[in-house]
CSV table of C-alpha atoms and ligand atoms in Angstrom, one decimal:
chain,number,residue,atom,x,y,z
Z,1,MET,CA,10.5,-11.0,-22.7
Z,2,ALA,CA,9.9,-8.4,-25.3
Z,3,THR,CA,12.1,-6.1,-27.4
Z,4,PRO,CA,11.8,-2.3,-27.0
Z,5,GLN,CA,10.1,-2.2,-30.4
Z,6,GLU,CA,7.4,-4.7,-29.2
Z,7,ASN,CA,6.8,-2.8,-26.0
Z,8,LEU,CA,6.6,0.4,-28.0
Z,9,LEU,CA,4.0,-1.1,-30.3
Z,10,ASP,CA,2.0,-2.3,-27.3
Z,11,TRP,CA,2.1,1.1,-25.6
Z,12,LEU,CA,1.1,2.8,-28.9
Z,13,ARG,CA,-2.0,0.5,-29.0
Z,14,ASP,CA,-2.7,1.6,-25.4
Z,15,ALA,CA,-2.4,5.2,-26.4
Z,16,HIS,CA,-4.8,4.6,-29.3
Z,17,ALA,CA,-7.4,3.2,-26.9
Z,18,MET,CA,-6.7,6.1,-24.4
Z,19,GLU,CA,-7.4,8.6,-27.1
Z,20,GLN,CA,-10.6,6.8,-28.1
Z,21,GLN,CA,-11.7,7.1,-24.5
Z,22,ALA,CA,-10.6,10.7,-24.4
Z,23,GLU,CA,-12.8,11.5,-27.4
Z,24,SER,CA,-15.9,9.8,-25.9
Z,25,MET,CA,-15.4,11.4,-22.5
Z,26,LEU,CA,-14.8,14.9,-23.9
Z,27,LYS,CA,-17.7,14.7,-26.3
Z,28,ALA,CA,-20.1,13.5,-23.5
Z,29,GLN,CA,-19.0,16.4,-21.3
Z,30,SER,CA,-19.3,19.0,-24.0
Z,31,LYS,CA,-22.7,17.8,-25.1
Z,32,ARG,CA,-24.1,18.1,-21.6
Z,33,LEU,CA,-22.6,21.5,-20.6
Z,34,GLU,CA,-24.9,24.4,-20.8
Z,35,HIS,CA,-24.0,27.1,-18.2
Z,36,TYR,CA,-20.3,27.0,-18.3
Z,37,PRO,CA,-19.3,28.3,-21.8
Z,38,LYS,CA,-15.6,28.7,-21.1
Z,39,LEU,CA,-15.2,25.1,-20.0
Z,40,LYS,CA,-17.2,23.9,-22.9
Z,41,ALA,CA,-15.1,25.9,-25.4
Z,42,ARG,CA,-11.9,24.6,-23.9
Z,43,ILE,CA,-13.2,21.0,-24.1
Z,44,ASP,CA,-14.3,21.5,-27.7
Z,45,GLN,CA,-10.8,22.8,-28.5
Z,46,HIS,CA,-9.3,19.7,-26.9
Z,47,ILE,CA,-11.6,17.4,-28.9
Z,48,GLN,CA,-10.1,18.9,-32.0
Z,49,GLU,CA,-6.6,18.4,-30.6
Z,50,THR,CA,-7.6,14.8,-29.7
Z,51,PHE,CA,-8.5,14.1,-33.4
Z,52,GLY,CA,-5.0,15.3,-34.4
Z,53,GLN,CA,-3.5,13.1,-31.7
Z,54,GLN,CA,-5.4,10.0,-32.9
Z,55,LYS,CA,-4.2,10.6,-36.4
Z,56,LEU,CA,-0.6,10.9,-35.2
Z,57,ILE,CA,-0.9,7.6,-33.2
Z,58,ASP,CA,-2.6,5.9,-36.1
Z,59,GLU,CA,0.2,6.9,-38.4
Z,60,CYS,CA,2.8,5.5,-36.0
Z,61,LEU,CA,0.9,2.2,-35.6
Z,62,SER,CA,0.5,1.7,-39.4
Z,63,ARG,CA,4.2,2.6,-40.0
Z,64,LEU,CA,5.2,-0.1,-37.4
Z,65,GLY,CA,2.8,-2.5,-39.1
Z,66,GLY,CA,0.5,-2.9,-36.1
Z,67,SER,CA,-3.2,-2.3,-36.2
Z,68,SER,CA,-5.0,-0.8,-33.2
Z,69,SER,CA,-6.5,-3.1,-30.7
Z,70,SER,CA,-10.3,-3.2,-31.1
Z,71,ILE,CA,-10.8,-5.0,-27.8
Z,72,LYS,CA,-9.0,-2.3,-25.8
Z,73,ASP,CA,-10.8,0.4,-27.8
Z,74,MET,CA,-14.1,-1.2,-26.9
Z,75,THR,CA,-13.2,-1.3,-23.2
Z,76,GLY,CA,-12.2,2.4,-23.3
Z,77,LYS,CA,-15.5,3.3,-24.9
Z,78,LEU,CA,-17.5,1.4,-22.4
Z,79,MET,CA,-15.5,3.0,-19.5
Z,80,ALA,CA,-16.1,6.5,-21.0
Z,81,PHE,CA,-19.8,5.7,-21.4
Z,82,GLY,CA,-19.9,4.6,-17.7
Z,83,GLN,CA,-18.2,7.8,-16.6
Z,84,ALA,CA,-20.6,9.9,-18.7
Z,85,VAL,CA,-23.7,8.2,-17.3
Z,86,GLY,CA,-22.3,8.2,-13.8
Z,87,GLY,CA,-21.5,11.9,-14.0
Z,88,SER,CA,-25.0,12.9,-15.2
Z,89,LEU,CA,-26.5,11.5,-12.0
Z,90,MET,CA,-24.4,13.8,-9.8
Z,91,SER,CA,-25.8,17.2,-8.7
Z,92,ASP,CA,-22.2,18.6,-9.1
Z,93,GLU,CA,-21.3,16.9,-12.4
Z,94,VAL,CA,-19.5,19.9,-13.8
Z,95,ILE,CA,-17.1,19.9,-10.9
Z,96,LYS,CA,-16.6,16.1,-10.8
Z,97,GLY,CA,-16.2,16.2,-14.6
Z,98,ALA,CA,-13.5,18.9,-14.4
Z,99,MET,CA,-11.7,16.9,-11.7
Z,100,ALA,CA,-12.0,13.6,-13.7
Z,101,GLY,CA,-10.7,15.5,-16.8
Z,102,TYR,CA,-7.7,16.7,-14.8
Z,103,VAL,CA,-6.9,13.1,-13.7
Z,104,PHE,CA,-7.4,11.8,-17.3
Z,105,GLU,CA,-5.0,14.5,-18.7
Z,106,ASN,CA,-2.4,13.6,-16.2
Z,107,VAL,CA,-2.7,9.9,-17.2
Z,108,GLU,CA,-2.1,11.1,-20.8
Z,109,ILE,CA,0.9,13.2,-19.7
Z,110,ALA,CA,2.4,10.1,-18.0
Z,111,SER,CA,1.7,7.9,-21.0
Z,112,TYR,CA,3.3,10.2,-23.6
Z,113,THR,CA,6.3,10.8,-21.3
Z,114,ALA,CA,6.8,7.0,-21.2
Z,115,LEU,CA,6.2,6.7,-24.9
Z,116,VAL,CA,8.8,9.4,-25.7
Z,117,ALA,CA,11.4,7.4,-23.7
Z,118,ALA,CA,10.3,4.1,-25.2
Z,119,ALA,CA,10.5,5.5,-28.8
Z,120,LYS,CA,14.0,6.9,-28.0
Z,121,ALA,CA,15.1,3.5,-26.7
Z,122,ALA,CA,13.7,1.7,-29.7
Z,123,GLY,CA,15.4,4.2,-32.1
Z,124,ASP,CA,12.1,5.3,-33.6
Z,125,SER,CA,12.6,9.0,-34.1
Z,126,GLU,CA,9.2,9.5,-35.9
Z,127,THR,CA,7.2,8.0,-33.0
Z,128,GLU,CA,9.4,10.1,-30.6
Z,129,ALA,CA,8.6,13.3,-32.5
Z,130,ALA,CA,4.8,12.4,-32.7
Z,131,CYS,CA,4.6,11.9,-28.9
Z,132,GLU,CA,6.7,15.1,-28.3
Z,133,LYS,CA,4.1,16.9,-30.3
Z,134,ILE,CA,1.1,15.5,-28.4
Z,135,LEU,CA,2.6,15.9,-24.9
Z,136,PRO,CA,2.4,19.7,-24.6
Z,137,GLN,CA,-1.3,19.6,-25.7
Z,138,GLU,CA,-2.1,17.3,-22.7
Z,139,ILE,CA,0.0,19.5,-20.4
Z,140,ALA,CA,-1.8,22.6,-21.5
Z,141,MET,CA,-5.2,21.0,-21.0
Z,142,ALA,CA,-4.3,19.7,-17.5
Z,143,GLU,CA,-3.0,23.2,-16.6
Z,144,TRP,CA,-6.0,24.9,-17.9
Z,145,LEU,CA,-8.4,22.6,-15.9
Z,146,LEU,CA,-6.4,23.1,-12.7
Z,147,GLU,CA,-6.1,26.9,-13.2
Z,148,HIS,CA,-9.8,27.3,-13.9
Z,149,LEU,CA,-11.1,25.0,-11.2
Z,150,PRO,CA,-11.4,27.7,-8.5
Z,151,GLU,CA,-13.5,30.1,-10.7
Z,152,LEU,CA,-15.5,27.1,-12.0
Z,153,THR,CA,-16.2,26.1,-8.4
Z,154,GLU,CA,-17.2,29.6,-7.5
Z,155,ALA,CA,-19.6,29.8,-10.4
Z,156,PHE,CA,-21.1,26.4,-9.5
Z,157,LEU,CA,-21.6,27.5,-5.9
Z,158,VAL,CA,-23.4,30.7,-6.9
Z,159,ARG,CA,-25.7,28.8,-9.2
Z,160,SER,CA,-26.3,26.0,-6.7
Z,161,ASP,CA,-27.4,28.5,-4.1
Z,162,ASP,CA,-30.0,30.0,-6.4
Z,163,PRO,CA,-33.3,28.0,-6.5
Z,164,ASN,CA,-34.0,29.5,-10.0
Z,165,LEU,CA,-30.8,28.3,-11.6
Z,166,GLU,CA,-29.5,24.9,-12.7
Z,167,ALA,CA,-25.9,24.4,-11.5
Z,168,LYS,CA,-25.0,20.8,-12.4
Z,169,LYS,CA,-24.1,21.3,-16.1
W,201,LIG,MG1,-5.0,13.0,-25.7
W,202,LIG,FE1,-5.9,15.0,-23.6
């Protein structure tokens, strides 16, 4: 068994690892993108937001006296690295990347929704406020990706159909 406080601390560590992975994945995508400036700019904006989120989670963790889990962080980094490498081998990496980004943002949305409820149950209003601050940024990123997926797909298809243009990134 575990107290609400113990579960909260555990999930904050998971969130820390998740944001490390978010940073690696977003940076890898931004670095490779060349022909899709709007997507690159939105990813760069979210990298900055992710730094702010990491700071908020770190503050919650140190306030609760728990350090972040380096083992989970490492796993996250390796997974993000794998995704970046895997993506670069695909001829449609920009589309697969946007789809993977959408999935990732929705995992973040679910995580912070659970964290808000857990913080509430644990009586930790500061963690609750921190997660309430992060949640809309993840929702906005997910919505942006979904909204722009049709025009991104159209741009990719036009480039892909032209032998003189590179389409994948
Ligand atoms: Mg995030
Ligand atoms: Fe995010």
